[in-house]
C-alpha positions as CSV (number, residue, x, y, z in Angstrom):
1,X,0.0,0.0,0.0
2,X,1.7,3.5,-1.1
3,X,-0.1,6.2,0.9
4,X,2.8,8.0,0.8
5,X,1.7,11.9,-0.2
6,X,-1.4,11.5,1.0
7,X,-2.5,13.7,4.2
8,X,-5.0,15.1,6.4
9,X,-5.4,18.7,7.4
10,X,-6.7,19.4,10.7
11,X,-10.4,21.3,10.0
12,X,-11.1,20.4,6.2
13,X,-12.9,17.5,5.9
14,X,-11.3,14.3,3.4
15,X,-8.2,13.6,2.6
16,X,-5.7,15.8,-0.1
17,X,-2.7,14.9,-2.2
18,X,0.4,16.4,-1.7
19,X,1.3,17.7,-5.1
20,X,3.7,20.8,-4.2
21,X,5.4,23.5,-2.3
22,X,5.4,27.3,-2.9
23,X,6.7,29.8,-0.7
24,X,3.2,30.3,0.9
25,X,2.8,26.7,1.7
26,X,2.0,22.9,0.5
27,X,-0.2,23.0,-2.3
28,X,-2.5,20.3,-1.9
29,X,-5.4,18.5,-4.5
30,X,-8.4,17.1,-2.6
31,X,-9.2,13.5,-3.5
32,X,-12.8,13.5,-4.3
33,X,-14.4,13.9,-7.9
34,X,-14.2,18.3,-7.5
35,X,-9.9,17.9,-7.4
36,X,-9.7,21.0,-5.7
37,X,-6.2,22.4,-5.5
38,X,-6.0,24.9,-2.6
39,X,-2.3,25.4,-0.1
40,X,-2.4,25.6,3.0
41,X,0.5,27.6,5.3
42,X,1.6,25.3,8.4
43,X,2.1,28.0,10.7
44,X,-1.9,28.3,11.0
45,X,-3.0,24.6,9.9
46,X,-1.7,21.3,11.1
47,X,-1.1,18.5,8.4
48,X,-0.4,14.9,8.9
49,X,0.5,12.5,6.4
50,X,-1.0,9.0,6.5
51,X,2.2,7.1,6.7
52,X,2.8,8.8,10.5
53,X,-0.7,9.1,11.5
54,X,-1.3,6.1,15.0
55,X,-4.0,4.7,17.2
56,X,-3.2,4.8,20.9
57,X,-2.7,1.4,22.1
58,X,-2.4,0.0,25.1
59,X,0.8,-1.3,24.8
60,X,2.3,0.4,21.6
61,X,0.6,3.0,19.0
62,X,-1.2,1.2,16.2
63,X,-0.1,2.5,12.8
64,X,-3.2,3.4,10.6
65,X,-1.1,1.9,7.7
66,X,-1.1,-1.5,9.7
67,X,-5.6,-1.2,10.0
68,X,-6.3,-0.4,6.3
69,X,-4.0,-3.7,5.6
70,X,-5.8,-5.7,7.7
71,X,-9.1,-4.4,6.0
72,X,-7.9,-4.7,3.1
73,X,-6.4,-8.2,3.4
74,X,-9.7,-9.3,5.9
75,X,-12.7,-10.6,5.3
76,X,-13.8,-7.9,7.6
77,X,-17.1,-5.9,6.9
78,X,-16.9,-1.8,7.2
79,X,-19.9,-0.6,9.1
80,X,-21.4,2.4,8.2
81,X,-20.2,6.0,9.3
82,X,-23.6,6.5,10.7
83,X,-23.8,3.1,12.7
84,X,-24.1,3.1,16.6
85,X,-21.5,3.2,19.0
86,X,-21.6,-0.1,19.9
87,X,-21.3,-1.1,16.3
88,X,-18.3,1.2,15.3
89,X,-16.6,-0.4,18.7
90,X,-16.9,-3.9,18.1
91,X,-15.7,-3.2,14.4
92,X,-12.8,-1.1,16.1
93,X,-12.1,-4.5,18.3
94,X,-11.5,-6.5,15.4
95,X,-9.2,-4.6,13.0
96,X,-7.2,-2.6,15.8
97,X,-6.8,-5.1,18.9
98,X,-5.0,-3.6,21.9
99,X,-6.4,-0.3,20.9
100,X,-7.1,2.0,24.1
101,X,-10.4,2.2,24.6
102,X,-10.7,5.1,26.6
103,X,-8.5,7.5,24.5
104,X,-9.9,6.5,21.0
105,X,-13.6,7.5,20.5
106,X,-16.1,7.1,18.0
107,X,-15.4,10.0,16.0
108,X,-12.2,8.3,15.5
109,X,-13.6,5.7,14.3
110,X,-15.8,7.5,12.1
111,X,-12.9,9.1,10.8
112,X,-10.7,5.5,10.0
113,X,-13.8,3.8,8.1
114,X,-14.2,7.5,6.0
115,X,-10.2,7.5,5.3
116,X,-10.6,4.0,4.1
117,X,-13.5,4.4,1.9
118,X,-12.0,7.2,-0.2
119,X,-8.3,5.4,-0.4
120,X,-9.7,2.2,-1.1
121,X,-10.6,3.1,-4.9
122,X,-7.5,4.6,-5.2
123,X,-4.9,2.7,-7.5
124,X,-1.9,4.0,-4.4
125,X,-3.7,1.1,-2.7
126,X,-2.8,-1.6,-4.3
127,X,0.6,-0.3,-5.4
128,X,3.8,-1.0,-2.9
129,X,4.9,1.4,-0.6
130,X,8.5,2.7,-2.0
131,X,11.5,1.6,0.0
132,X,12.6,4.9,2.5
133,X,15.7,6.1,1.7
134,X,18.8,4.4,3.8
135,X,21.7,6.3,4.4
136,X,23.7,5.1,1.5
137,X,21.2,6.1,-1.0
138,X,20.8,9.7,0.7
């Protein structure tokens, strides 16, 4: 899965592509059918890239990278955005185990299953991630 370049940006709803950098900011495309371009300045908005983004666990952080693969590779069905707590939990339960429940709440949740929905059609998903750069090749 190569989610690299994609990111999230703290009060605008969906995900964006990374697609630049001017001296005013990131220029960013959104990834729904509209491909609006907008950029956004970091000393007033907070972006996160997918790659770094983690659940708290109770032992460790869960890396969201490590939940879409188990979607992806699981027979596991998405519940709705819309479906009740108890639902979104028990779904939570299955493709994030050792998640901690008292620091990760629904509208986390919420916002995992939207995430996957719109990265899942997305041909990044099936691709493999690039190797990161080692020192030698730096």
């Amino acid at each position: 899965m190569n989610l690299r370049g994609l990111v999230s940006v703290t009060g605008k709803p969906g995900l964006f592509k990374l697609i630049g950098q001017n001296k005013g900011g990131f220029i960013l495309e959104s990834l729904d059918a509209a491909k609006v371009k907008s950029v956004i300045n970091l000393s007033n908005t907070k972006m996160a890239t997918l790659e770094d983004i983690t659940i708290y666990g109770d032992e460790e952080e869960i890396r969201l990278l490590d939940i879409f693969e188990t979607l992806k590779s699981g027979d596991i069905e998405v519940p709705a955005v819309k479906a009740d707590g108890t639902t979104l939990r028990n779904f939570f339960r299955e493709v994030a185990p050792g998640h901690d429940e008292s620091r990760v709440y629904s509208s986390d949740i919420k916002k995992v299953i939207t995430w996957y929905a719109i990265i899942k059609e997305l041909p990044l998903f099936d691709e493999e991630a690039p190797e990161p750069l080692g020192e030698e090749q730096a």
